[in-house]
PDB file of C-alpha atoms in Angstrom:
ATOM      1  CA  MET A   1      -8.653  16.147  -7.512  1.00 54.00           C
ATOM      2  CA  THR A   2      -6.921  12.625  -7.364  1.00 60.00           C
ATOM      3  CA  ASP A   3      -7.447  10.326  -4.491  1.00 59.00           C
ATOM      4  CA  ILE A   4      -4.187   8.857  -3.597  1.00 77.00           C
ATOM      5  CA  ARG A   5      -4.794   6.255  -1.094  1.00 81.00           C
ATOM      6  CA  LYS A   6      -2.410   3.655   0.484  1.00 80.00           C
ATOM      7  CA  PRO A   7      -2.939   0.142  -0.230  1.00 83.00           C
ATOM      8  CA  LEU A   8      -4.859  -1.629   2.287  1.00 83.00           C
ATOM      9  CA  SER A   9      -1.765  -3.650   3.668  1.00 78.00           C
ATOM     10  CA  ARG A  10       0.150  -0.437   4.332  1.00 82.00           C
ATOM     11  CA  ARG A  11      -3.164   1.053   6.093  1.00 86.00           C
ATOM     12  CA  VAL A  12      -3.267  -2.025   8.238  1.00 87.00           C
ATOM     13  CA  VAL A  13       0.425  -1.984   9.159  1.00 86.00           C
ATOM     14  CA  ASP A  14       0.008   1.906  10.149  1.00 89.00           C
ATOM     15  CA  VAL A  15      -2.887   1.165  12.323  1.00 91.00           C
ATOM     16  CA  LEU A  16      -0.889  -1.727  14.006  1.00 91.00           C
ATOM     17  CA  THR A  17       2.230   0.515  14.505  1.00 91.00           C
ATOM     18  CA  ARG A  18       0.008   3.140  16.072  1.00 94.00           C
ATOM     19  CA  ILE A  19      -1.541   0.682  18.353  1.00 94.00           C
ATOM     20  CA  GLU A  20       1.908  -0.800  19.525  1.00 93.00           C
ATOM     21  CA  LEU A  21       3.414   2.791  19.819  1.00 94.00           C
ATOM     22  CA  GLY A  22       0.321   3.763  21.685  1.00 95.00           C
ATOM     23  CA  PHE A  23       0.616   0.861  24.135  1.00 94.00           C
ATOM     24  CA  ALA A  24       4.419   1.543  24.444  1.00 94.00           C
ATOM     25  CA  GLY A  25       3.653   5.353  25.135  1.00 95.00           C
ATOM     26  CA  VAL A  26       1.040   4.424  27.821  1.00 96.00           C
ATOM     27  CA  MET A  27       3.598   2.146  29.479  1.00 95.00           C
ATOM     28  CA  LEU A  28       6.014   4.683  29.512  1.00 96.00           C
ATOM     29  CA  LEU A  29       3.709   7.067  31.317  1.00 97.00           C
ATOM     30  CA  VAL A  30       2.644   4.429  33.714  1.00 95.00           C
ATOM     31  CA  ILE A  31       6.326   3.832  34.681  1.00 96.00           C
ATOM     32  CA  LEU A  32       7.064   7.549  34.965  1.00 96.00           C
ATOM     33  CA  VAL A  33       4.118   8.052  37.387  1.00 95.00           C
ATOM     34  CA  LEU A  34       4.778   5.051  39.434  1.00 94.00           C
ATOM     35  CA  VAL A  35       8.483   5.723  39.768  1.00 93.00           C
ATOM     36  CA  PHE A  36       7.667   9.258  40.811  1.00 92.00           C
ATOM     37  CA  THR A  37       4.959   7.873  43.379  1.00 91.00           C
ATOM     38  CA  GLN A  38       7.553   5.625  44.766  1.00 89.00           C
ATOM     39  CA  ALA A  39      10.118   8.366  45.155  1.00 89.00           C
ATOM     40  CA  ALA A  40       7.479  10.731  46.766  1.00 88.00           C
ATOM     41  CA  GLN A  41       6.504   7.762  49.117  1.00 86.00           C
ATOM     42  CA  ARG A  42      10.132   7.770  50.695  1.00 85.00           C
ATOM     43  CA  TYR A  43       9.691  11.561  51.845  1.00 87.00           C
ATOM     44  CA  THR A  44       6.075  11.413  53.077  1.00 85.00           C
ATOM     45  CA  SER A  45       4.566   9.992  56.190  1.00 81.00           C
ATOM     46  CA  PHE A  46       1.971   7.992  54.162  1.00 79.00           C
ATOM     47  CA  GLU A  47       2.242   4.130  53.840  1.00 79.00           C
ATOM     48  CA  GLY A  48       3.907   2.952  50.701  1.00 77.00           C
ATOM     49  CA  VAL A  49       1.758   1.501  48.154  1.00 84.00           C
ATOM     50  CA  ALA A  50       3.727  -1.955  47.272  1.00 83.00           C
ATOM     51  CA  TRP A  51       2.236  -2.635  43.726  1.00 89.00           C
ATOM     52  CA  THR A  52       3.796   0.410  42.178  1.00 90.00           C
ATOM     53  CA  GLY A  53       7.331  -1.281  41.919  1.00 89.00           C
ATOM     54  CA  GLU A  54       5.698  -4.423  40.635  1.00 91.00           C
ATOM     55  CA  ILE A  55       3.740  -2.652  37.712  1.00 93.00           C
ATOM     56  CA  SER A  56       6.731  -0.604  37.081  1.00 93.00           C
ATOM     57  CA  ARG A  57       8.865  -3.563  36.348  1.00 92.00           C
ATOM     58  CA  PHE A  58       6.147  -5.252  34.258  1.00 94.00           C
ATOM     59  CA  GLY A  59       5.512  -1.929  32.433  1.00 94.00           C
ATOM     60  CA  LEU A  60       9.245  -1.772  31.414  1.00 94.00           C
ATOM     61  CA  ALA A  61       9.330  -5.391  29.855  1.00 93.00           C
ATOM     62  CA  TRP A  62       5.899  -4.874  28.148  1.00 93.00           C
ATOM     63  CA  MET A  63       7.133  -1.511  26.715  1.00 94.00           C
ATOM     64  CA  THR A  64      10.297  -2.946  25.364  1.00 93.00           C
ATOM     65  CA  PHE A  65       8.919  -5.871  23.830  1.00 92.00           C
ATOM     66  CA  SER A  66       5.750  -4.554  22.627  1.00 90.00           C
ATOM     67  CA  VAL A  67       7.645  -2.023  20.146  1.00 92.00           C
ATOM     68  CA  ALA A  68      10.265  -4.465  18.951  1.00 90.00           C
ATOM     69  CA  GLY A  69       8.411  -5.174  15.861  1.00 89.00           C
ATOM     70  CA  VAL A  70       7.752  -1.534  15.097  1.00 91.00           C
ATOM     71  CA  LEU A  71      11.514  -0.964  15.122  1.00 88.00           C
ATOM     72  CA  ILE A  72      11.843  -3.152  12.131  1.00 87.00           C
ATOM     73  CA  THR A  73       9.133  -1.366  10.176  1.00 84.00           C
ATOM     74  CA  LEU A  74      10.739   2.212  11.017  1.00 83.00           C
ATOM     75  CA  ARG A  75      14.315   0.728  10.332  1.00 79.00           C
ATOM     76  CA  GLY A  76      15.190   1.554  14.043  1.00 74.00           C
ATOM     77  CA  HIS A  77      16.569  -1.838  14.789  1.00 64.00           C
ATOM     78  CA  ILE A  78      20.355  -2.576  15.223  1.00 63.00           C
ATOM     79  CA  ALA A  79      21.536  -2.671  11.716  1.00 62.00           C
ATOM     80  CA  LEU A  80      24.971  -2.846   9.824  1.00 66.00           C
ATOM     81  CA  GLU A  81      24.479   0.641   8.310  1.00 71.00           C
ATOM     82  CA  VAL A  82      28.223   0.914   7.534  1.00 73.00           C
ATOM     83  CA  VAL A  83      27.314  -1.752   4.768  1.00 74.00           C
ATOM     84  CA  ASP A  84      24.645   0.587   3.563  1.00 73.00           C
ATOM     85  CA  THR A  85      27.227   3.043   2.270  1.00 76.00           C
ATOM     86  CA  LEU A  86      29.076   0.606  -0.051  1.00 77.00           C
ATOM     87  CA  PRO A  87      28.832   0.906  -3.753  1.00 79.00           C
ATOM     88  CA  ALA A  88      27.599  -2.654  -3.973  1.00 82.00           C
ATOM     89  CA  PRO A  89      23.765  -2.957  -4.060  1.00 83.00           C
ATOM     90  CA  ARG A  90      23.933  -6.894  -4.106  1.00 89.00           C
ATOM     91  CA  LEU A  91      26.049  -6.950  -0.928  1.00 87.00           C
ATOM     92  CA  ILE A  92      23.825  -4.386   0.702  1.00 86.00           C
ATOM     93  CA  ARG A  93      20.916  -6.551  -0.289  1.00 90.00           C
ATOM     94  CA  VAL A  94      22.205  -9.724   1.098  1.00 91.00           C
ATOM     95  CA  VAL A  95      23.367  -8.110   4.380  1.00 88.00           C
ATOM     96  CA  GLN A  96      19.983  -6.538   4.860  1.00 88.00           C
ATOM     97  CA  VAL A  97      18.079  -9.763   4.090  1.00 92.00           C
ATOM     98  CA  ALA A  98      20.327 -11.836   6.296  1.00 92.00           C
ATOM     99  CA  SER A  99      20.051  -9.506   9.185  1.00 90.00           C
ATOM    100  CA  LEU A 100      16.351  -9.469   8.995  1.00 92.00           C
ATOM    101  CA  VAL A 101      16.260 -13.177   8.720  1.00 95.00           C
ATOM    102  CA  ILE A 102      18.545 -13.524  11.860  1.00 94.00           C
ATOM    103  CA  VAL A 103      16.129 -11.072  13.672  1.00 93.00           C
ATOM    104  CA  ALA A 104      13.102 -13.368  12.744  1.00 96.00           C
ATOM    105  CA  ILE A 105      14.960 -16.552  13.837  1.00 97.00           C
ATOM    106  CA  ILE A 106      15.689 -15.087  17.198  1.00 96.00           C
ATOM    107  CA  ALA A 107      12.146 -13.636  17.506  1.00 96.00           C
ATOM    108  CA  ILE A 108      10.818 -17.225  16.633  1.00 98.00           C
ATOM    109  CA  GLY A 109      12.754 -18.449  19.569  1.00 97.00           C
ATOM    110  CA  LEU A 110      11.610 -16.011  21.853  1.00 96.00           C
ATOM    111  CA  THR A 111       8.022 -16.439  20.716  1.00 97.00           C
ATOM    112  CA  MET A 112       8.149 -20.107  21.528  1.00 97.00           C
ATOM    113  CA  GLU A 113       9.428 -19.254  24.972  1.00 96.00           C
ATOM    114  CA  ALA A 114       7.036 -16.602  25.606  1.00 95.00           C
ATOM    115  CA  TRP A 115       4.150 -19.026  24.425  1.00 96.00           C
ATOM    116  CA  GLY A 116       5.460 -21.821  26.948  1.00 96.00           C
ATOM    117  CA  LEU A 117       5.513 -19.218  29.769  1.00 94.00           C
ATOM    118  CA  VAL A 118       1.874 -17.969  28.866  1.00 95.00           C
ATOM    119  CA  GLN A 119       0.827 -21.742  28.934  1.00 95.00           C
ATOM    120  CA  THR A 120       2.632 -22.723  32.032  1.00 94.00           C
ATOM    121  CA  GLN A 121       2.882 -19.820  34.423  1.00 91.00           C
ATOM    122  CA  GLY A 122      -0.926 -19.333  35.004  1.00 86.00           C
ATOM    123  CA  ALA A 123      -0.683 -21.031  38.378  1.00 88.00           C
ATOM    124  CA  LEU A 124       1.835 -18.675  39.662  1.00 92.00           C
ATOM    125  CA  ARG A 125       0.775 -15.161  40.823  1.00 93.00           C
ATOM    126  CA  SER A 126       2.607 -11.919  41.166  1.00 91.00           C
ATOM    127  CA  PRO A 127       3.784 -11.364  44.752  1.00 90.00           C
ATOM    128  CA  VAL A 128       1.753  -8.065  45.472  1.00 90.00           C
ATOM    129  CA  LEU A 129      -1.131  -7.835  42.930  1.00 90.00           C
ATOM    130  CA  GLY A 130      -1.889 -11.641  42.637  1.00 91.00           C
ATOM    131  CA  MET A 131      -1.878 -11.385  38.959  1.00 92.00           C
ATOM    132  CA  PRO A 132      -1.387 -14.588  37.085  1.00 93.00           C
ATOM    133  CA  MET A 133       1.990 -14.622  35.836  1.00 93.00           C
ATOM    134  CA  SER A 134       0.969 -15.849  32.354  1.00 93.00           C
ATOM    135  CA  TRP A 135      -0.647 -12.419  31.766  1.00 93.00           C
ATOM    136  CA  VAL A 136       2.703 -10.841  32.253  1.00 92.00           C
ATOM    137  CA  TYR A 137       4.194 -12.609  29.399  1.00 94.00           C
ATOM    138  CA  ILE A 138       1.253 -11.837  26.772  1.00 95.00           C
ATOM    139  CA  PRO A 139       2.600  -8.449  25.670  1.00 93.00           C
ATOM    140  CA  VAL A 140       6.093 -10.174  25.224  1.00 93.00           C
ATOM    141  CA  LEU A 141       4.379 -12.790  23.016  1.00 95.00           C
ATOM    142  CA  THR A 142       2.443 -10.225  20.887  1.00 95.00           C
ATOM    143  CA  GLY A 143       5.482  -8.214  20.391  1.00 94.00           C
ATOM    144  CA  MET A 144       7.611 -11.008  19.342  1.00 96.00           C
ATOM    145  CA  VAL A 145       4.858 -12.287  16.876  1.00 96.00           C
ATOM    146  CA  SER A 146       4.865  -8.777  15.382  1.00 94.00           C
ATOM    147  CA  THR A 147       8.688  -8.654  15.159  1.00 94.00           C
ATOM    148  CA  ILE A 148       8.510 -12.218  13.217  1.00 96.00           C
ATOM    149  CA  ILE A 149       5.885 -10.870  10.766  1.00 94.00           C
ATOM    150  CA  ARG A 150       7.371  -7.401  10.233  1.00 93.00           C
ATOM    151  CA  SER A 151      11.032  -8.894   9.807  1.00 93.00           C
ATOM    152  CA  LEU A 152      10.002 -11.541   7.300  1.00 94.00           C
ATOM    153  CA  PHE A 153       8.036  -9.076   5.393  1.00 92.00           C
ATOM    154  CA  ALA A 154      10.831  -6.598   5.149  1.00 90.00           C
ATOM    155  CA  ALA A 155      13.261  -9.437   4.229  1.00 93.00           C
ATOM    156  CA  PHE A 156      10.973 -10.492   1.408  1.00 92.00           C
ATOM    157  CA  MET A 157      10.536  -6.891   0.159  1.00 90.00           C
ATOM    158  CA  ILE A 158      14.251  -6.165   0.176  1.00 89.00           C
ATOM    159  CA  ALA A 159      15.044  -9.368  -1.680  1.00 92.00           C
ATOM    160  CA  LYS A 160      12.462  -8.640  -4.153  1.00 91.00           C
ATOM    161  CA  HIS A 161      12.848  -4.890  -4.713  1.00 89.00           C
ATOM    162  CA  GLY A 162      16.356  -4.187  -3.570  1.00 84.00           C
ATOM    163  CA  PRO A 163      18.100  -2.792  -0.563  1.00 83.00           C
ATOM    164  CA  ILE A 164      16.812   0.053   1.416  1.00 78.00           C
ATOM    165  CA  LEU A 165      19.384   2.848   1.344  1.00 73.00           C
ATOM    166  CA  PRO A 166      19.674   5.943   3.771  1.00 67.00           C
ATOM    167  CA  ALA A 167      18.183   9.014   2.030  1.00 62.00           C
ATOM    168  CA  ALA A 168      21.339  10.972   1.999  1.00 55.00           C
ATOM    169  CA  GLU A 169      23.321   8.378   0.333  1.00 46.00           C
ATOM    170  CA  LEU A 170      21.043   7.993  -2.762  1.00 46.00           C
ATOM    171  CA  THR A 171      23.239   8.430  -5.705  1.00 48.00           C
ATOM    172  CA  PRO A 172      22.955   6.966  -9.278  1.00 48.00           C
ATOM    173  CA  ASP A 173      26.234   4.807  -8.410  1.00 50.00           C
ATOM    174  CA  ILE A 174      24.815   3.259  -5.328  1.00 45.00           C
ATOM    175  CA  VAL A 175      21.196   2.803  -6.669  1.00 47.00           C
ATOM    176  CA  GLU A 176      22.121   0.798  -9.864  1.00 50.00           C
ATOM    177  CA  ASP A 177      22.247  -2.706  -9.701  1.00 52.00           C
ATOM    178  CA  HIS A 178      24.484  -4.199 -12.202  1.00 50.00           C
ATOM    179  CA  ALA A 179      22.861  -7.348 -12.925  1.00 48.00           C
TER     180      ALA A 179
END
């Protein structure tokens, strides 16, 4: 029986992906429960819990930005998939690499802004919970760092090994790179 194991780098990426998706899943569940709680509070005589809206809003931002990098790895980001169907592997490679580099550049800008907010917003507190606002931007920062790393790595791999083609479109005419 042969032991076929993934390389260490792939296992690390898989673990990080699971952690990021797990966090996003928890945030989605928190948002769902808190929004239902808010809806129920409207129709009961109980006093409302003010922090439910605040955590719901923060949770939406945390969920959105925390999985941005995962979308790169799973090819779930916005892409020019029309180009993937062209019978020109070099063009496909250039477009895929360029789109990933553009994503990385934008993520670098967002990372710099998130880092600035983490450093400068500690004195401000959220209105209801009194949580330091710098904490609100930590998941945004980690999500954007993940996006930078994953998009640059994917761009490097595509530049080195060729474009990633849709599974349904794998035909010998498309796969061949006439160098």
